[in-house]
Coordinates of C-alpha atoms and ligand atoms in Angstrom, one line a residue:
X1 CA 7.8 -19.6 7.7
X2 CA 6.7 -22.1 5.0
X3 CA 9.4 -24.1 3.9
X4 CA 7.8 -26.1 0.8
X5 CA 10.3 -25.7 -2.2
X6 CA 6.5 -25.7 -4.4
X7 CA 6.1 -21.8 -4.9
X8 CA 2.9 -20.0 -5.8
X9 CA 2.6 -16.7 -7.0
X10 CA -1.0 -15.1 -7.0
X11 CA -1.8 -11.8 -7.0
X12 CA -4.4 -8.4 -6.6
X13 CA -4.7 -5.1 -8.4
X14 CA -5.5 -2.2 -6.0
X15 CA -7.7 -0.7 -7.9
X16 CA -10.6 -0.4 -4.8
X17 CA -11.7 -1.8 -2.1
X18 CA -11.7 -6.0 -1.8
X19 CA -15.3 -7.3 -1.9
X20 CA -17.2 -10.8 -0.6
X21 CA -16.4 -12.2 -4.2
X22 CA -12.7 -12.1 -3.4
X23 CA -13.0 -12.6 0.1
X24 CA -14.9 -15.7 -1.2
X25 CA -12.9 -16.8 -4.6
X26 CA -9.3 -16.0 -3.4
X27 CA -8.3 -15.0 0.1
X28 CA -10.1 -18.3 1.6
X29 CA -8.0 -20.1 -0.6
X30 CA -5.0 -18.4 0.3
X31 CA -5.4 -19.0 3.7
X32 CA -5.2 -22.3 3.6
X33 CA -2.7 -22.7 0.5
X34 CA 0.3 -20.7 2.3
X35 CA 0.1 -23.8 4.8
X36 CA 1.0 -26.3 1.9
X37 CA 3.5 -24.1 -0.2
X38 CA 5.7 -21.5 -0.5
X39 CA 3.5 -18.2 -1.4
X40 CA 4.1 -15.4 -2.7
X41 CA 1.4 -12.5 -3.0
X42 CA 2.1 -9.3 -4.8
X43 CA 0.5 -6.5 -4.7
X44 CA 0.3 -5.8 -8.6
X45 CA 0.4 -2.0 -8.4
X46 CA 1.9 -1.2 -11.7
X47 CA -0.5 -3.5 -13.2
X48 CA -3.2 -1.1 -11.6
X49 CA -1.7 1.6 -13.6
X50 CA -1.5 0.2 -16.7
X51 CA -4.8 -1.5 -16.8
X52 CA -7.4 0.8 -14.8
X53 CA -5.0 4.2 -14.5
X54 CA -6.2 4.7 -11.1
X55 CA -6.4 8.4 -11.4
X56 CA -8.8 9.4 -8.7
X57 CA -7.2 7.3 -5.9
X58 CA -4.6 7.6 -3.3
X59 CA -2.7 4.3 -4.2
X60 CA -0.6 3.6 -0.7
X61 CA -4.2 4.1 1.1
X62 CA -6.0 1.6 -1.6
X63 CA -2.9 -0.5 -0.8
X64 CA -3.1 -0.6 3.3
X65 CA -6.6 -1.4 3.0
X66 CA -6.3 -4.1 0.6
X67 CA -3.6 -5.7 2.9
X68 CA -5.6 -5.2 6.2
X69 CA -8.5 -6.9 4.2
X70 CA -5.9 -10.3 3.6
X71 CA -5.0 -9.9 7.3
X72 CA -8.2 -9.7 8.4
X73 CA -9.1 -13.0 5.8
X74 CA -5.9 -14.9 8.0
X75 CA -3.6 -14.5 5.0
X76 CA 0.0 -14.7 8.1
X77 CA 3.2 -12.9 6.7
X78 CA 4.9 -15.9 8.6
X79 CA 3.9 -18.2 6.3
X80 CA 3.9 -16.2 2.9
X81 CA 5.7 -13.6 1.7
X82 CA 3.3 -10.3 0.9
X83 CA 4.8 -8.3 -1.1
X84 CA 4.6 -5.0 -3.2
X85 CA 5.3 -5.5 -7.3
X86 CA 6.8 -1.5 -7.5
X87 CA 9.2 -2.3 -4.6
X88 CA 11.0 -5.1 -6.5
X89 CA 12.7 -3.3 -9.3
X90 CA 13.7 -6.6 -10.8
X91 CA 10.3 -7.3 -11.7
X92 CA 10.7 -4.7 -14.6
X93 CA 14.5 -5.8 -15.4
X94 CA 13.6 -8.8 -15.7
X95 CA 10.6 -7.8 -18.2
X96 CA 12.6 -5.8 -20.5
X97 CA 14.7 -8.9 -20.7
X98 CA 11.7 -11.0 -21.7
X99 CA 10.6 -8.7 -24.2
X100 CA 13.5 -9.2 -26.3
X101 CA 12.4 -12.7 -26.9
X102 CA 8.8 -12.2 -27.5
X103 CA 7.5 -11.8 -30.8
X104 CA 4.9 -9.3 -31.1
X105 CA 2.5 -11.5 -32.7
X106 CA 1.9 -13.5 -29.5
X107 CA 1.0 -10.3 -27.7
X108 CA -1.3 -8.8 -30.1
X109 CA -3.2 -12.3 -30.0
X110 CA -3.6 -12.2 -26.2
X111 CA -7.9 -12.0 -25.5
X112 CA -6.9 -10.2 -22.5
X113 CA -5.6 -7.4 -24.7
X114 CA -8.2 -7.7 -27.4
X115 CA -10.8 -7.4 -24.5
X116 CA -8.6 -4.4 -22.9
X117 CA -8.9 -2.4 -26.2
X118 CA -12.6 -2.5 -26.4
X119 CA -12.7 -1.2 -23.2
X120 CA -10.4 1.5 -23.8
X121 CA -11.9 1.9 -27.3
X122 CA -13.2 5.3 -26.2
X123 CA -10.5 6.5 -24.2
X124 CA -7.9 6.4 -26.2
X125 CA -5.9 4.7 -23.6
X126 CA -4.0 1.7 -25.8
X127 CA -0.3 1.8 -24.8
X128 CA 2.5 0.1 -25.0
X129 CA 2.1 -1.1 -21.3
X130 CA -1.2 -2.5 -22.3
X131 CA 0.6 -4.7 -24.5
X132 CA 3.3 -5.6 -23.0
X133 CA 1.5 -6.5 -19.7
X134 CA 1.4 -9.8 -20.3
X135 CA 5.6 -9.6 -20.7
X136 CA 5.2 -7.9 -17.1
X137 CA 2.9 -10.9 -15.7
X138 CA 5.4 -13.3 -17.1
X139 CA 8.6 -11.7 -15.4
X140 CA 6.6 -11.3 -12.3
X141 CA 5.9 -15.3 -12.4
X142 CA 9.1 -16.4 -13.7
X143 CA 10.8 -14.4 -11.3
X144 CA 10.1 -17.0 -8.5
X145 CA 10.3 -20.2 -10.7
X146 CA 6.8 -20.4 -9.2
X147 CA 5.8 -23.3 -10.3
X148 CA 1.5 -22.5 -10.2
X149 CA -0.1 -19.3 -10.5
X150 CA -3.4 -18.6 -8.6
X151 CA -5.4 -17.1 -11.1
X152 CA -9.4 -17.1 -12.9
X153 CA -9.8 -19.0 -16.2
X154 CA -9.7 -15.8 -18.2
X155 CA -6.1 -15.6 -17.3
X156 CA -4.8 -19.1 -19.0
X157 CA -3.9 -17.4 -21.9
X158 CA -1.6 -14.6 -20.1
X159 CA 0.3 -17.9 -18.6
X160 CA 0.2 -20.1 -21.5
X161 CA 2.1 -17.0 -22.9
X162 CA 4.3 -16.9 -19.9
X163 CA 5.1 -20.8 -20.1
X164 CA 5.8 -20.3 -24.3
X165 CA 8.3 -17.2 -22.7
X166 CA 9.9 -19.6 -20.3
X167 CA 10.2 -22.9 -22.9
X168 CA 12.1 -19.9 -25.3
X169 CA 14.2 -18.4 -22.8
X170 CA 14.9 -22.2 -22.2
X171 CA 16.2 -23.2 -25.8
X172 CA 17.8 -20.1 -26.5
X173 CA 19.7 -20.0 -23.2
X174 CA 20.0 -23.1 -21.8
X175 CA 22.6 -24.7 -23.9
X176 CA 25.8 -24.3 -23.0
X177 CA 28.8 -24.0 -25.5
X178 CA 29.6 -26.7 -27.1
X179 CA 26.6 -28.6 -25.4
X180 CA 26.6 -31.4 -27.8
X181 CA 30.3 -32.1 -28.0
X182 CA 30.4 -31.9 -23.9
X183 CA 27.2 -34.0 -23.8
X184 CA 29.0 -36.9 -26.1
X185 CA 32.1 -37.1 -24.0
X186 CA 29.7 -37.3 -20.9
X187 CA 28.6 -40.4 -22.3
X188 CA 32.1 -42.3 -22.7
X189 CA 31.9 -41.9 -18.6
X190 CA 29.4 -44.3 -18.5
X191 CA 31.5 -46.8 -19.5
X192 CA 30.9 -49.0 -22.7
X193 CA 28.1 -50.7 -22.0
X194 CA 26.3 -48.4 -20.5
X195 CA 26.9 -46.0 -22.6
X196 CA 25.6 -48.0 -25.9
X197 CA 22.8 -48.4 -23.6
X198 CA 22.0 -44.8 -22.9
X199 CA 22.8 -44.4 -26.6
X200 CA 20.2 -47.0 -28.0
X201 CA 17.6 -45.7 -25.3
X202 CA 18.4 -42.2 -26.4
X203 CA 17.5 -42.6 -30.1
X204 CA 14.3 -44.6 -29.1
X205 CA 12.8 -41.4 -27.6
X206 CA 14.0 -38.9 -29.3
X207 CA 13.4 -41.4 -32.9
X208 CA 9.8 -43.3 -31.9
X209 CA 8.9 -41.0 -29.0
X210 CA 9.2 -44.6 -27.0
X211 CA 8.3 -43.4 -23.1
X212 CA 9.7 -46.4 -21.8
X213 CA 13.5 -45.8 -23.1
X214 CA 12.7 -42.2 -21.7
X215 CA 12.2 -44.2 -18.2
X216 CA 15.0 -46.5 -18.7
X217 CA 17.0 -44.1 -19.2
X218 CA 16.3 -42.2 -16.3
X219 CA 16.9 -45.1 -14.1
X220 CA 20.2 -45.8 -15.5
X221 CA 21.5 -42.0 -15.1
X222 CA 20.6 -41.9 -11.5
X223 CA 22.3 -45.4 -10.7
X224 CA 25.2 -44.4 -12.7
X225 CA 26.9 -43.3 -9.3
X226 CA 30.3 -42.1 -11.2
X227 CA 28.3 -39.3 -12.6
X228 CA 28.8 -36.1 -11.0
X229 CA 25.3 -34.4 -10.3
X230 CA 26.4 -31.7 -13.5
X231 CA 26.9 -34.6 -15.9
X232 CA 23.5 -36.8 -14.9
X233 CA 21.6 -32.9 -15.7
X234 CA 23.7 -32.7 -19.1
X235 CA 22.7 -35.9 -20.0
X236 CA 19.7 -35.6 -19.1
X237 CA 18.6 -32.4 -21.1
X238 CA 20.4 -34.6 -23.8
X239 CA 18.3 -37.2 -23.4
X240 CA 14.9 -34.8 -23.8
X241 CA 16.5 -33.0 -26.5
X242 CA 16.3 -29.6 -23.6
X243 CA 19.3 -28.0 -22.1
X244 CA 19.8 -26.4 -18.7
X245 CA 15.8 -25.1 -17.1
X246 CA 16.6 -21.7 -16.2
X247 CA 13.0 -20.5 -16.4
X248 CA 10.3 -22.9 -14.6
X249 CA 7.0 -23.6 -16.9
X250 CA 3.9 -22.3 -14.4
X251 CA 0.8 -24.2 -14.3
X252 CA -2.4 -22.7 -12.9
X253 CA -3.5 -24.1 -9.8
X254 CA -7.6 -24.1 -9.0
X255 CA -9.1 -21.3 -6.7
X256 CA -8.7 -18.3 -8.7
X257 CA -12.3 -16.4 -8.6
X258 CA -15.6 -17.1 -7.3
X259 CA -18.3 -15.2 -9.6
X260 CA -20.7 -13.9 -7.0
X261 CA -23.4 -11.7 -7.7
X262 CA -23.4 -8.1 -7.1
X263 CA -25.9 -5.7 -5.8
X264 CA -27.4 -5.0 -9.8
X265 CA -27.8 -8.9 -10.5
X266 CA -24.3 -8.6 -12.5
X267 CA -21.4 -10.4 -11.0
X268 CA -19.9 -8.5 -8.4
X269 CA -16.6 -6.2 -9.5
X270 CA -15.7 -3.2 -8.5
X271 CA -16.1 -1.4 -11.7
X272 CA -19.7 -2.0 -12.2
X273 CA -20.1 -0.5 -8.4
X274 CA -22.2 -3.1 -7.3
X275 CA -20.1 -4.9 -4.6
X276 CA -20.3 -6.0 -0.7
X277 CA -17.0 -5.0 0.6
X278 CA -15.0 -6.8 2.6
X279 CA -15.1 -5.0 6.0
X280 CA -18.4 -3.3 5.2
X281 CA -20.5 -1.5 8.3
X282 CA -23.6 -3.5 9.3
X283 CA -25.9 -0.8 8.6
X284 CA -24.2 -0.3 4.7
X285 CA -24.8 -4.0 4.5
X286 CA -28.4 -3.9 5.2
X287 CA -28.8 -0.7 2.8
X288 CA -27.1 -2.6 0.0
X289 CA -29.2 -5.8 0.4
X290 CA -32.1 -4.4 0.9
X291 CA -31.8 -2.7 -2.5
X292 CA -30.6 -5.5 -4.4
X293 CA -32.5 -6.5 -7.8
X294 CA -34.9 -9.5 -7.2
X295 CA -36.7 -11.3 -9.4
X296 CA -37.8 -8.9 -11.8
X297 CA -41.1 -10.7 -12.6
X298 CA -42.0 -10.7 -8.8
X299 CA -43.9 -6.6 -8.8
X300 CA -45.9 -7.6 -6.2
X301 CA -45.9 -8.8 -2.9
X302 CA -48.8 -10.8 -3.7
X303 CA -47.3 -12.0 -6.6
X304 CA -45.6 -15.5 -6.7
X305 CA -41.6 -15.3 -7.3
X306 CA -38.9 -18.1 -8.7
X307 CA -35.7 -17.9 -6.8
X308 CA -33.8 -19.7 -9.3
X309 CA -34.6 -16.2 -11.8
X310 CA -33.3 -14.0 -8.6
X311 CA -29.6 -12.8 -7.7
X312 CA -30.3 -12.5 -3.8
X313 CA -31.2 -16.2 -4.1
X314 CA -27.9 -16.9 -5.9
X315 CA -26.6 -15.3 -2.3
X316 CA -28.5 -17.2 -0.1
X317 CA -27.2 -20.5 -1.8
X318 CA -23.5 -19.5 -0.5
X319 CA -24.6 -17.8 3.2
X320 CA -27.6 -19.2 4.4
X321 CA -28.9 -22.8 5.8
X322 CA -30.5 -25.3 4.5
X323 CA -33.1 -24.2 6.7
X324 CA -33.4 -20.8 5.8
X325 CA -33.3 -22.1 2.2
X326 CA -35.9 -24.5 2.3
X327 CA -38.0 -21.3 3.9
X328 CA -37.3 -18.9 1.4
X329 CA -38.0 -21.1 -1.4
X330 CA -41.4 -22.2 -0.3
X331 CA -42.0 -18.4 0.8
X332 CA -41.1 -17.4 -2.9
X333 CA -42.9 -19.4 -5.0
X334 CA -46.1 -19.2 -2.7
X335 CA -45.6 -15.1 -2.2
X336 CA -46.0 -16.5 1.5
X337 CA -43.1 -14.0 2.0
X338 CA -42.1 -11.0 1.1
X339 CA -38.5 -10.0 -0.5
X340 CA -37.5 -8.1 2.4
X341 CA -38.5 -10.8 5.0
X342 CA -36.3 -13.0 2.7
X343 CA -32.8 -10.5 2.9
X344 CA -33.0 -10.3 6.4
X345 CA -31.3 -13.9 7.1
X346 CA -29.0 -13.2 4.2
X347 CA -28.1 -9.6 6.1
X348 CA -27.7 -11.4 9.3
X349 CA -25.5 -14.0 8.0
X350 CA -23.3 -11.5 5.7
X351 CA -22.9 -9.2 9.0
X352 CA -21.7 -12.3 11.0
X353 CA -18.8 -12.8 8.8
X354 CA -18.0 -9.7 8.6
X355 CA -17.9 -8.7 12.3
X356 CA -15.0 -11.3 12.1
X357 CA -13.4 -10.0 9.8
X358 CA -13.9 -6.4 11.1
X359 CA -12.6 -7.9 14.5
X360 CA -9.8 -9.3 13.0
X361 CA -8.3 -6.0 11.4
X362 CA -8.7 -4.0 14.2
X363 CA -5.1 -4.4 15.4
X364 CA -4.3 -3.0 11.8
X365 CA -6.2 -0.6 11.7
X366 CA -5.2 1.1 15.3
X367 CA -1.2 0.7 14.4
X368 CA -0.8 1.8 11.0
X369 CA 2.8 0.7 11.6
X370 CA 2.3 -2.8 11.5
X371 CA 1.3 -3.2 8.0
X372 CA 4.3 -0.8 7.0
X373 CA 6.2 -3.4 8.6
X374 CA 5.0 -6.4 7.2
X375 CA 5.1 -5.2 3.7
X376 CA 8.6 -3.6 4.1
X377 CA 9.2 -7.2 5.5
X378 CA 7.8 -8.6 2.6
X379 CA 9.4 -6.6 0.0
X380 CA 12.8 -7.1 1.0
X381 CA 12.3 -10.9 1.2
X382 CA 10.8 -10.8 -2.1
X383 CA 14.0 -8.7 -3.5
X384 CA 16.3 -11.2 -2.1
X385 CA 14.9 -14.0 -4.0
X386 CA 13.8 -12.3 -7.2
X387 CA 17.6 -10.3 -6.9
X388 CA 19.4 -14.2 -7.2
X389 CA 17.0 -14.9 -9.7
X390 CA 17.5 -12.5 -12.0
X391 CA 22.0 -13.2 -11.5
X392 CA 21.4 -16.6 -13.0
X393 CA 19.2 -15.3 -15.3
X394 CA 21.8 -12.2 -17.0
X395 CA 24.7 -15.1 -16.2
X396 CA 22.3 -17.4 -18.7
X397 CA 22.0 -14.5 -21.0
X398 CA 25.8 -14.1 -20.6
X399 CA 24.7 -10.2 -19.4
X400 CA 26.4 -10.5 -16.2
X401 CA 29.6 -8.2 -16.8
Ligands
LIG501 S1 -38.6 -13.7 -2.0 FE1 -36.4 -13.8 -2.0 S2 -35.9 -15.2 -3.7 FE2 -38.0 -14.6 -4.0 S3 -37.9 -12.9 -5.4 FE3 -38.0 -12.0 -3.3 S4 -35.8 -11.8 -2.8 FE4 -35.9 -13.2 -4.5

């Protein structure tokens, strides 16, 4: 197991079967991320529900598959913890906590939910958990204390809402009573001159915003050896004008999507039915590449193409060689080769990535039991953590009768 204190939440909908875009955007990168931190990957079921209402699908079967597909990619349950969002009750506790200190106003300006509406427009689907998923999200980050979220760009918003959550939580809860009072006799334990020192340092920053008394300051709390480790943290959420940090403020860290290009020329998502799945048989490969959209002004074979103006170019740039490349593009542009001479290399080289991965998951697939086991593994690690959590957070709230 990992033991980096640096936690990282990321997670997945099941809303279908994993394609090459996330094989490609995320579960490469979580491979090799659970090695430098402490991971955490949910399983955002109820997140499925609310947002795609996954009405035609078995949900535990999207789930196994989904999970053999991370397997398969190398994501190791000893190193992170894999885990499913419905199994950790907290995750909704801890949400309805949140939500009390939320103003609606900073839902209702989430793009996420602006953009979910106009999908829905038709549907009639707006509901409450549409708009308080981004409360969800939060209490599913803050949880942890992760300290980064995996996630694409069009998700900065949803965690710039979950840090302006945490920073509230913070200020309203963080404080203890009487903090100022408590804070003021701390600093008579510095002894005098210290404690004019910390004193003139303190209304520097907090006066002139003066970075340098913040430093100084610093220093002088952390050699002030008298100080029990209680009183150096009250002075120094004195010192910042901040109590006690219940709630950690999550940054995003880099890796959450790869835009690939699907089968129609679109980017690949499983909406638009237009993927590669992860896992996918050789022969589907070959049927979906072979259709793909080309360069539409190439009718022809005699006709002359331009790769840059054609998606399964796009593709070769990720699978192919420089070789290959080279080939194609003098092929293309001199109709020296036809379209289907050019997606056979890109077949082949798809089909050899996947007949890894399809290697890999057999195990899973032959003993169903396994990935019941690692996710009931998962789950109850994930409880543990998030249970302890939420204590300190009801204790903050004073909620812990
Ligand atoms: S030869 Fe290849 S790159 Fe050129 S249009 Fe056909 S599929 Fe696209």
């Amino acid at each position: 197991m990992n033991t980096e204190t640096t936690r990282v939440l990321s997670a997945m909908c099941p809303n279908g079967r994993l394609h090459l875009g996330h094989y490609l955007g995320v579960l490469q990168n979580w491979q090799q991320i659970q090695y430098q931190y402490n991971c955490f990957f949910m399983i955002a079921d109820i997140h499925g529900l609310i947002r795609y209402n996954n009405d035609n699908q078995q949900p535990i079967d999207t789930i196994n598959e989904m999970v053999i597909d991370w397997l398969a990619a190398g994501v190791d349950p000893s190193q992170a913890i894999m885990f499913i969002q419905s199994k950790v009750p907290e995750h909704f506790e801890l949400s309805s906590l949140l939500s009390v200190i939320t103003p609606l106003g900073w839902l209702e300006r989430i793009p996420s939910y602006k953009e979910a509406l106009e999908e829905l427009e038709h549907t009639n689907s707006n509901s409450y958990g549409l708009l308080g998923a981004p409360v969800l999200q939060s209490a599913d980050i803050l949880l942890y204390n992760a300290h980064y979220v995996i996630t694409g760009e069009e998700q900065s918003a949803n965690i710039e809402l979950t840090r302006d959550i945490a920073r509230r939580f913070n200020h309203l809860y963080g404080r203890e009573e009487g903090f100022e009072d408590k804070a003021t006799l701390t600093i008579k334990k510095l002894g005098t001159k210290k404690a004019a020192l910390y004193t003139k340092l303190l209304l520097k920053y907090q006066q002139d915003g003066n970075e340098d008394a913040l430093d100084t300051a610093r220093y002088l709390l952390q050699d002030a050896l008298n100080l029990s480790h209680g009183d150096r943290e009250r002075l120094s959420a004195f010192l910042e004008n901040k109590g006690k940090v219940f709630l950690q403020e999550p940054q995003i860290l880099a890796g959450g999507s790869t835009r690939i290009i699907g089968t129609d020329g679109n980017p690949m998502s499983i909406t638009r039915n237009n993927t590669i799945n992860i896992r996918e048989t050789p022969d589907n490969v070959a049927i979906k590449i072979r259709s793909m959209t080309t360069d539409p002004a190439r009718v022809r074979r005699s006709d002359p193409g331009t790769p840059s103006d054609c998606p399964v170019w796009s593709l070769h740039q990720i699978y192919t060689t420089q070789e290959i490349k080279e080939w194609v593009e003098m092929g293309c542009l001199s109709a020296g080769i036809g379209c289907l001479d050019c997606k056979q290399p890109l077949i082949d080289a798809i089909n050899l990535q996947q007949q890894n991965l399809i290697e890999k998951a057999k195990p899973y697939q032959e003993d169903s039991t396994l990935v019941k086991r690692i996710l009931s593994d998962g789950c109850g690690r994930a409880r543990e953590i998030a249970n302890n959590n939420l204590k300190l957070i009801k204790h903050a709230m004073n909620i812990d009768y």
